[in-house]
mmCIF file of N, CA and C in Angstrom:
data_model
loop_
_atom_site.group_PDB
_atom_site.id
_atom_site.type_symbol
_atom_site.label_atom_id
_atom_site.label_comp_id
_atom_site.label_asym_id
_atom_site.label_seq_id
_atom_site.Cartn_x
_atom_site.Cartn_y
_atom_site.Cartn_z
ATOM 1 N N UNK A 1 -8.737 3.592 -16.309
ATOM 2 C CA UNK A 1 -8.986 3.331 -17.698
ATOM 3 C C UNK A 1 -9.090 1.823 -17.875
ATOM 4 N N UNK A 2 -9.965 1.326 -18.482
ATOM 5 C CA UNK A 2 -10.682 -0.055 -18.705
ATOM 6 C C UNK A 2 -9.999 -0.284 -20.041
ATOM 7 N N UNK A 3 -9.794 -1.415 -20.979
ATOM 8 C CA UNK A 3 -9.807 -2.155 -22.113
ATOM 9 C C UNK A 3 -10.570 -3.555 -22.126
ATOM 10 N N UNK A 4 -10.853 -3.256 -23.016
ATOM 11 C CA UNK A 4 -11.525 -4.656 -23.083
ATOM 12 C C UNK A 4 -11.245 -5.922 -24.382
ATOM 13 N N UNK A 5 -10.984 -6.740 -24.338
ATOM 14 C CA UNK A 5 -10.178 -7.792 -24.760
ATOM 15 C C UNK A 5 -11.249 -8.557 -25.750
ATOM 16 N N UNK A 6 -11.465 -8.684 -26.795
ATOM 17 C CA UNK A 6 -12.090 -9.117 -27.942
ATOM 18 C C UNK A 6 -11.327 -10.297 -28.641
ATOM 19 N N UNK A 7 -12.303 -11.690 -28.437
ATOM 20 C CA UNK A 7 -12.387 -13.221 -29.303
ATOM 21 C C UNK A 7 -13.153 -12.880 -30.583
ATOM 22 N N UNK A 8 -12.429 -12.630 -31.435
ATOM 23 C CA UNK A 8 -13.645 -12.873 -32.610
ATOM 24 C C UNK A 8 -14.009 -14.132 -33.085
ATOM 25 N N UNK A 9 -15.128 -14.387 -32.571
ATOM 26 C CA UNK A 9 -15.828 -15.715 -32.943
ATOM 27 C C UNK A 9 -15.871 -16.055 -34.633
ATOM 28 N N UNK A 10 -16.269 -15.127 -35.337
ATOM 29 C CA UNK A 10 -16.354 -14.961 -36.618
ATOM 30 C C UNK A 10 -16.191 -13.660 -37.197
ATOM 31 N N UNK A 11 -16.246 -13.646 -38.914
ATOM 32 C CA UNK A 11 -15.880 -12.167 -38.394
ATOM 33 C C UNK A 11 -16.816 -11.021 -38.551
ATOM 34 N N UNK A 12 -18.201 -11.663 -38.247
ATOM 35 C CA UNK A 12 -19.057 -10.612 -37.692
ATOM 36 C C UNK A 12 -19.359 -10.082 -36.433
ATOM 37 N N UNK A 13 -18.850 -11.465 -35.501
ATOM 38 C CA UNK A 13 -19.326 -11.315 -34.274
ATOM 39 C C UNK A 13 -18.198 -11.240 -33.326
ATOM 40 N N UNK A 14 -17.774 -10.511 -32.573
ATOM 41 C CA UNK A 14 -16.820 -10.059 -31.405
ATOM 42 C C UNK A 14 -17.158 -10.003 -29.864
ATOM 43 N N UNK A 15 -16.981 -11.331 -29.316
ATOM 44 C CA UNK A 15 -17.431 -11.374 -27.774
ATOM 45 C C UNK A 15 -16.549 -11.087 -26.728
ATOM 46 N N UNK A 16 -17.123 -9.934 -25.534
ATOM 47 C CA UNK A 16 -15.988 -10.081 -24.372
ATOM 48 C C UNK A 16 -15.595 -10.418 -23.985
ATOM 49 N N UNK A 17 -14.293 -10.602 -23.995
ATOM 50 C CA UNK A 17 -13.972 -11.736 -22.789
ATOM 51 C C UNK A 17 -13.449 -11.639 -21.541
ATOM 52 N N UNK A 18 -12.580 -10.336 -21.592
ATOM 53 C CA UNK A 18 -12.380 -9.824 -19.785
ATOM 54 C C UNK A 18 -12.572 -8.239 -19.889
ATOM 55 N N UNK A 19 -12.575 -7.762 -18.949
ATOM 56 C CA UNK A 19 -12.392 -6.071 -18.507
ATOM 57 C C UNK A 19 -11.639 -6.113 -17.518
ATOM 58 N N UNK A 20 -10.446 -5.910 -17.686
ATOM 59 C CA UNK A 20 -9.450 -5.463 -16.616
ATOM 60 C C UNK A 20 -8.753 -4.139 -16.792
ATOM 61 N N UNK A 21 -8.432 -3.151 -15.359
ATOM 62 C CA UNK A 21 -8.182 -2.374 -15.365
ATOM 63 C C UNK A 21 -6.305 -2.324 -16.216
ATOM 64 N N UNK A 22 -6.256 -0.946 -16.721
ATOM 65 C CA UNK A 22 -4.686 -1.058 -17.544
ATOM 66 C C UNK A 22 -3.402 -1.596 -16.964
ATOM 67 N N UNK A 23 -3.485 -0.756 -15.321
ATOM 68 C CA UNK A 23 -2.235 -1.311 -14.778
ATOM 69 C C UNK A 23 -2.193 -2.582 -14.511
ATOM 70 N N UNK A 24 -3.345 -3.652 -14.685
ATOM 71 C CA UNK A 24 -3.111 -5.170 -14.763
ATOM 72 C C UNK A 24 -2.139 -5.600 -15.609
ATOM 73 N N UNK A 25 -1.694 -4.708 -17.038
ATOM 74 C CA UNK A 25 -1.333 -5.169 -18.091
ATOM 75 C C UNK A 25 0.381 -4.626 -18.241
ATOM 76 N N UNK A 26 0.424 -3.813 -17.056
ATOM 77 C CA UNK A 26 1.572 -3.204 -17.017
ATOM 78 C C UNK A 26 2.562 -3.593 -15.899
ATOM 79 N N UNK A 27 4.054 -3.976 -16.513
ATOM 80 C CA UNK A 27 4.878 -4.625 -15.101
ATOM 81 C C UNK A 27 5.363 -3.340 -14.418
ATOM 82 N N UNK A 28 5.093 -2.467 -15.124
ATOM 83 C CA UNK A 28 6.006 -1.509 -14.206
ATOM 84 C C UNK A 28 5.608 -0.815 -13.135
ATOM 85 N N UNK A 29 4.072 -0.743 -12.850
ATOM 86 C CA UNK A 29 3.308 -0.764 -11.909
ATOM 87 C C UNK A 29 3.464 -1.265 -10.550
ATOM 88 N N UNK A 30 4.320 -1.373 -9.800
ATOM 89 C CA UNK A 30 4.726 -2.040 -9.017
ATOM 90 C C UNK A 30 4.638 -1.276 -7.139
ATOM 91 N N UNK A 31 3.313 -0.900 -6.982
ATOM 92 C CA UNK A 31 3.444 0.100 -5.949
ATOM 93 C C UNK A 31 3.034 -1.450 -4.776
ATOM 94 N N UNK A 32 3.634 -0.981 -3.736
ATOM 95 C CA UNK A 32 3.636 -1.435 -2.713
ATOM 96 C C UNK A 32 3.105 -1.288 -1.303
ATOM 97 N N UNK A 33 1.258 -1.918 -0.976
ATOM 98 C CA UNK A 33 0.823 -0.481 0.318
ATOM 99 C C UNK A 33 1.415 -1.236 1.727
ATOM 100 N N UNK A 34 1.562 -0.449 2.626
ATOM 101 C CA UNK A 34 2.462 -0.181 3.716
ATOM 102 C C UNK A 34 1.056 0.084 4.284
ATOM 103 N N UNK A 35 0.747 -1.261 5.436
ATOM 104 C CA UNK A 35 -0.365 -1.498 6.545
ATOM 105 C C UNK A 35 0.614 -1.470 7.721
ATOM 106 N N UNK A 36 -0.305 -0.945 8.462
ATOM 107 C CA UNK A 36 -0.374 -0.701 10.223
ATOM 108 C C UNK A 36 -0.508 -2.293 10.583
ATOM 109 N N UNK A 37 0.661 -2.373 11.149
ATOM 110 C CA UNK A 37 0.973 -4.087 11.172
ATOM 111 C C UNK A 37 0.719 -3.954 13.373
ATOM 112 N N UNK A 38 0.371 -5.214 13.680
ATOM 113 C CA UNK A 38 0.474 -5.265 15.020
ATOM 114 C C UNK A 38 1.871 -5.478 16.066
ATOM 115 N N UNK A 39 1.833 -4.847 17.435
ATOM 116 C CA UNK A 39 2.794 -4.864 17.702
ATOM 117 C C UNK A 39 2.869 -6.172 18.816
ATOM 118 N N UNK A 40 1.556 -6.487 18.624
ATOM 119 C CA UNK A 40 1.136 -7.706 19.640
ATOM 120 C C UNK A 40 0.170 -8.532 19.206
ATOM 121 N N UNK A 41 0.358 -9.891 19.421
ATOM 122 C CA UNK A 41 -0.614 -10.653 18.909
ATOM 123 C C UNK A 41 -2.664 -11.144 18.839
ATOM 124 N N UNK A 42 -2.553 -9.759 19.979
ATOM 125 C CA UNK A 42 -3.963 -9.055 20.481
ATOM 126 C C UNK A 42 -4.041 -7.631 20.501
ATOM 127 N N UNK A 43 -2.940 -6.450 19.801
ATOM 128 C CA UNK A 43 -3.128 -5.436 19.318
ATOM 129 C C UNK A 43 -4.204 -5.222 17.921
ATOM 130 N N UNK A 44 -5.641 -4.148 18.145
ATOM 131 C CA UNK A 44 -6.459 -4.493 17.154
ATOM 132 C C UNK A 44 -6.315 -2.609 16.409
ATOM 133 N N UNK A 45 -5.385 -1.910 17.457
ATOM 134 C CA UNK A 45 -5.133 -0.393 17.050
ATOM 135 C C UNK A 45 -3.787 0.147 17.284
ATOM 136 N N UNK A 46 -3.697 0.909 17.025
ATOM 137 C CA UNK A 46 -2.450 2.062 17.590
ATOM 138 C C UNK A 46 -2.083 3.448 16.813
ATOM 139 N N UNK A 47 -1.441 3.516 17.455
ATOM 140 C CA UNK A 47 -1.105 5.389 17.274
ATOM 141 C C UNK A 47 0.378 5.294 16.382
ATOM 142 N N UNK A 48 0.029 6.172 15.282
ATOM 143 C CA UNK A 48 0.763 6.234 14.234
ATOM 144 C C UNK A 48 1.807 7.325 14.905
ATOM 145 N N UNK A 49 3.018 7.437 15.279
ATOM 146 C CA UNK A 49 3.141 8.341 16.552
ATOM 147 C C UNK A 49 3.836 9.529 15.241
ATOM 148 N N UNK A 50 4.804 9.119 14.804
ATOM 149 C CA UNK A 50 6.039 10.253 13.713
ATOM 150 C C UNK A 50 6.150 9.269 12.121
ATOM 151 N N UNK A 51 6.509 9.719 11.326
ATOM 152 C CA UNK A 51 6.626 9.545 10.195
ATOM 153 C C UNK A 51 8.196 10.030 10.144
ATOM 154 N N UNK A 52 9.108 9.040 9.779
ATOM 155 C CA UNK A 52 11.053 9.381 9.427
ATOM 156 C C UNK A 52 11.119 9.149 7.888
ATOM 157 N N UNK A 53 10.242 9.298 6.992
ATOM 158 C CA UNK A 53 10.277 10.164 5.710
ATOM 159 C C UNK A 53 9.394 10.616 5.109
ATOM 160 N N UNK A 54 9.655 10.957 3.784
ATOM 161 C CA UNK A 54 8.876 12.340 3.358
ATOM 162 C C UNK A 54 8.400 11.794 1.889
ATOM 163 N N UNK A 55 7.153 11.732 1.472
ATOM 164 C CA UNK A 55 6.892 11.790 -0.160
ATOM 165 C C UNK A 55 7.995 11.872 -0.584
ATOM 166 N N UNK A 56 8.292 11.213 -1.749
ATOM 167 C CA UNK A 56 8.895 11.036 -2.894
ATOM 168 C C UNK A 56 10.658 10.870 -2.356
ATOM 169 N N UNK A 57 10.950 10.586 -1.133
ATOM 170 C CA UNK A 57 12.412 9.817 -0.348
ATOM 171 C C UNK A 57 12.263 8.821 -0.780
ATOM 172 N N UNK A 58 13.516 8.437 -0.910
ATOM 173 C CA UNK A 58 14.134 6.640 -1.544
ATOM 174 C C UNK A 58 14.097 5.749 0.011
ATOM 175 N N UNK A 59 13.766 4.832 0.109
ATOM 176 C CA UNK A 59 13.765 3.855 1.141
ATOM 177 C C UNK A 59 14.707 2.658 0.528
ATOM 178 N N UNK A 60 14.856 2.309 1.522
ATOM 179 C CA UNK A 60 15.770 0.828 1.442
ATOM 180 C C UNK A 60 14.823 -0.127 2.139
ATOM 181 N N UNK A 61 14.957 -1.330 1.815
ATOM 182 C CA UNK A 61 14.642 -2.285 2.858
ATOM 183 C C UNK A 61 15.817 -2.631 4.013
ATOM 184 N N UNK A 62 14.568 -2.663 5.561
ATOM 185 C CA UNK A 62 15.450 -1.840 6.463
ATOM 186 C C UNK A 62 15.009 -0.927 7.127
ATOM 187 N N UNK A 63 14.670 -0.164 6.293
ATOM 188 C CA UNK A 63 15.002 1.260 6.777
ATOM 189 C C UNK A 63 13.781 1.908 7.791
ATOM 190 N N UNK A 64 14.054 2.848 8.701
ATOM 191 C CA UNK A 64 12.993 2.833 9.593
ATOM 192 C C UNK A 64 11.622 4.041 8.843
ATOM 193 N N UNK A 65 10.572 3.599 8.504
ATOM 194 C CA UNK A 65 9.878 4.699 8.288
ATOM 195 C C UNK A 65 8.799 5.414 9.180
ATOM 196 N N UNK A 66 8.298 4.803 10.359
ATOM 197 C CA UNK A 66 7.702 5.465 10.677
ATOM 198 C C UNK A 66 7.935 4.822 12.293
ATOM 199 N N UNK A 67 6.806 5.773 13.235
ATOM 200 C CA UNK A 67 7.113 5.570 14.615
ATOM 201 C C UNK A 67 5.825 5.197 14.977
ATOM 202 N N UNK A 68 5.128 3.494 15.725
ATOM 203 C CA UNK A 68 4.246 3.469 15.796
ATOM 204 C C UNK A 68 4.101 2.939 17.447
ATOM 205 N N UNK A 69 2.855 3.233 18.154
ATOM 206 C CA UNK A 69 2.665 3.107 19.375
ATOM 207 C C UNK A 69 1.416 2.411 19.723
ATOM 208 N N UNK A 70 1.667 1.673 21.107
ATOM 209 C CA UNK A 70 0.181 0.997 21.858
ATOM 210 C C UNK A 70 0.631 1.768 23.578
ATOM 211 N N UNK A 71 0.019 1.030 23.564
ATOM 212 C CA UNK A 71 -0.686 2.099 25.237
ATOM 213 C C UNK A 71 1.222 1.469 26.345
ATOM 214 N N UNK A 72 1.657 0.396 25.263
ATOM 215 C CA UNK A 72 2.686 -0.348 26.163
ATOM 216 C C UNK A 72 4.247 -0.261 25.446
ATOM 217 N N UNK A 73 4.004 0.112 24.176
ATOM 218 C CA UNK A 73 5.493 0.119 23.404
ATOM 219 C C UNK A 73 5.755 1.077 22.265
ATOM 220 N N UNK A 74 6.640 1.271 21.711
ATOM 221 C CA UNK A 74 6.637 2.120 20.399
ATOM 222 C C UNK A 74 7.583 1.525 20.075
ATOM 223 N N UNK A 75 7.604 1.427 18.492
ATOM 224 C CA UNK A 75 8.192 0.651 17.611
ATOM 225 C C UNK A 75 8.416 1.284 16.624
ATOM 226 N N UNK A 76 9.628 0.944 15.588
ATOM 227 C CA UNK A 76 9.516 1.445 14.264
ATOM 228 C C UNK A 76 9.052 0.673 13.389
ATOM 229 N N UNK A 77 8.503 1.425 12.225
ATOM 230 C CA UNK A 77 8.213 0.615 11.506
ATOM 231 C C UNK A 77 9.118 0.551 10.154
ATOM 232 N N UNK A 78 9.135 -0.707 9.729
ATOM 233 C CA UNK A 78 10.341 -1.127 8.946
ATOM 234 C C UNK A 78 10.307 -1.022 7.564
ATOM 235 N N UNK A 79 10.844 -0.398 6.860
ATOM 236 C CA UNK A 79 10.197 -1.409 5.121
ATOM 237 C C UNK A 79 10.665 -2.446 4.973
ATOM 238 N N UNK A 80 10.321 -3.587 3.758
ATOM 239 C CA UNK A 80 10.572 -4.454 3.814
ATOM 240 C C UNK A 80 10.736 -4.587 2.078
ATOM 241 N N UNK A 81 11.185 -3.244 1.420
ATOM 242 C CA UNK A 81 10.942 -3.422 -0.042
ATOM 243 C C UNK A 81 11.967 -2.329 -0.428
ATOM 244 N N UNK A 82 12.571 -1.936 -1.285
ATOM 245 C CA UNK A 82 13.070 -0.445 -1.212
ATOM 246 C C UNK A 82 12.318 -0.436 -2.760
ATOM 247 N N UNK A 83 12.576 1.593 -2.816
ATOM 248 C CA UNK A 83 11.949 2.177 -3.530
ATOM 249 C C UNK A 83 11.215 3.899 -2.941
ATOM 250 N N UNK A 84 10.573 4.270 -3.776
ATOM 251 C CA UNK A 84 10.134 5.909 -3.699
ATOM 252 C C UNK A 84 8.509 5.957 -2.361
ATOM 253 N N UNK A 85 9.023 6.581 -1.722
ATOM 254 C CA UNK A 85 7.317 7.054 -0.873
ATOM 255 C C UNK A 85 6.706 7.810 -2.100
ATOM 256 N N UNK A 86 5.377 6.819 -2.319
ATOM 257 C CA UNK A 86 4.480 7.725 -3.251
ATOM 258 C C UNK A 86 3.522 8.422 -2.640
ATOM 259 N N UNK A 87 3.017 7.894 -1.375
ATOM 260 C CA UNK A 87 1.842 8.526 -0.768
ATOM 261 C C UNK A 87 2.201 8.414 0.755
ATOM 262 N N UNK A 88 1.609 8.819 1.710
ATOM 263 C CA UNK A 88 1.545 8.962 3.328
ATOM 264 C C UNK A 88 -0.428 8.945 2.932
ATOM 265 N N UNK A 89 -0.780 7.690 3.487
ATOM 266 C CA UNK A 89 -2.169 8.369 3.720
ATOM 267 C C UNK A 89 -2.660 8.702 5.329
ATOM 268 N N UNK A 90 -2.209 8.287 6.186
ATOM 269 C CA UNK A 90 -2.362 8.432 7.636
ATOM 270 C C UNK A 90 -0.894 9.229 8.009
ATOM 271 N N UNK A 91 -2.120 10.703 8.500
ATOM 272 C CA UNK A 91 -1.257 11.957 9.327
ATOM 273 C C UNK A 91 -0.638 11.365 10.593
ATOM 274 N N UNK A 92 0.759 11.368 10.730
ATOM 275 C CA UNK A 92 1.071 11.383 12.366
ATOM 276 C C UNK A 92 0.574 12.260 13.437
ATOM 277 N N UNK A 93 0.448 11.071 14.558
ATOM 278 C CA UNK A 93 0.113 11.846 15.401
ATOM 279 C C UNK A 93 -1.535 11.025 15.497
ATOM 280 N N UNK A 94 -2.196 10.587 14.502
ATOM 281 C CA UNK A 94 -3.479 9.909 14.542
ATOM 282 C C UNK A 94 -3.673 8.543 15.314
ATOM 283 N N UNK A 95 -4.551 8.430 16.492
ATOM 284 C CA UNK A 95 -4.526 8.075 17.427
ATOM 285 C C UNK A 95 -5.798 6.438 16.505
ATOM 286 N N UNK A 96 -5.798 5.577 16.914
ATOM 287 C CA UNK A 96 -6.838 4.381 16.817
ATOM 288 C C UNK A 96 -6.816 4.019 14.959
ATOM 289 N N UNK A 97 -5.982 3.827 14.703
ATOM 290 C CA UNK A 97 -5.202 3.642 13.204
ATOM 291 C C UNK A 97 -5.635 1.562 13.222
ATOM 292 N N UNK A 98 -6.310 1.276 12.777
ATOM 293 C CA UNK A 98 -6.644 -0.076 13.091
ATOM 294 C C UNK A 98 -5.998 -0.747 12.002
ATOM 295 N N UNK A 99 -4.947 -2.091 12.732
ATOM 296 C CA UNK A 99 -4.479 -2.810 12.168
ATOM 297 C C UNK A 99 -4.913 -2.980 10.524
ATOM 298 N N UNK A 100 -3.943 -3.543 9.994
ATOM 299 C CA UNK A 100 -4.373 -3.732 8.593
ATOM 300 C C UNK A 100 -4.099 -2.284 7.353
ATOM 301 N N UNK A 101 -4.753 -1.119 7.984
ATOM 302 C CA UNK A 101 -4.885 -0.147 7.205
ATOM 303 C C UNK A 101 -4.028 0.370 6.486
ATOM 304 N N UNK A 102 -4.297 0.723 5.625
ATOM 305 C CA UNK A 102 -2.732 1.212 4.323
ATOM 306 C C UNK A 102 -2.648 2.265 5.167
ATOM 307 N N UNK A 103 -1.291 2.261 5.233
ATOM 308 C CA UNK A 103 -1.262 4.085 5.998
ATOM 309 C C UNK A 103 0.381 4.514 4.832
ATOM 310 N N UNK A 104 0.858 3.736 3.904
ATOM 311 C CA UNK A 104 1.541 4.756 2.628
ATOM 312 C C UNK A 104 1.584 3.492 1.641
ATOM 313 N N UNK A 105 1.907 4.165 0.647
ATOM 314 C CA UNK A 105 2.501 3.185 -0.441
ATOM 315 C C UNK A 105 3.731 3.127 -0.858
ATOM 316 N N UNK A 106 4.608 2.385 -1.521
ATOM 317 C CA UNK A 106 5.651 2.452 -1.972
ATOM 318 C C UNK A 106 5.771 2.414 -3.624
ATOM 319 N N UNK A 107 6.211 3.243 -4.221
ATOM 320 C CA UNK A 107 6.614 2.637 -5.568
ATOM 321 C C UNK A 107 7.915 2.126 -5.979
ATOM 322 N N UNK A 108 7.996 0.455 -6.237
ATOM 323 C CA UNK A 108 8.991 -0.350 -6.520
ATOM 324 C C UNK A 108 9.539 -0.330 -7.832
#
């Protein structure tokens, strides 16, 4: 949902001045996405191996959420925020998960 923000120049005439989406306007909005971080400084993939929670579980910062792998290590992966799992978008078990990629979100 869009709003759009009105200068009235005079008061016939009403010019746009931004279009920003709603949750710009809202603090409580506060979701947090959770990327496939590297486990090496020349890792460009890896294998999302297990997931250690579930939609809508409370996390801590800390806390281990998921199990991620390269051809040489497996690691957990950490949060670094606490708050609710809103989403999982990458199934465990999915193999070539390339750095960067949101694989959940958090809501803070």
């Amino acid at each position: 949902m869009t709003y759009r923000i009105y200068i009235a120049l005079t008061a016939l005439i009403a010019t746009p001045l931004l279009t920003l989406p709603l949750n710009s306007f809202l603090a409580a909005d506060t979701s947090i996405e959770l990327k496939m971080s590297a486990l090496s400084p020349t890792m460009e993939e890896g294998i999302l191996a297990k997931w250690l929670v579930k939609v809508g579980g409370s996390v801590s910062s800390g806390d281990f959420l998921a199990e991620t792998e390269t051809d040489k290590a497996t690691m957990e992966f950490e949060a670094i925020d606490e708050g609710v799992i809103k989403g999982i978008l990458v199934a465990e078990g999915i193999d070539r998960v390339k750095v960067g990629t949101v694989i959940a979100v958090i809501q803070g």
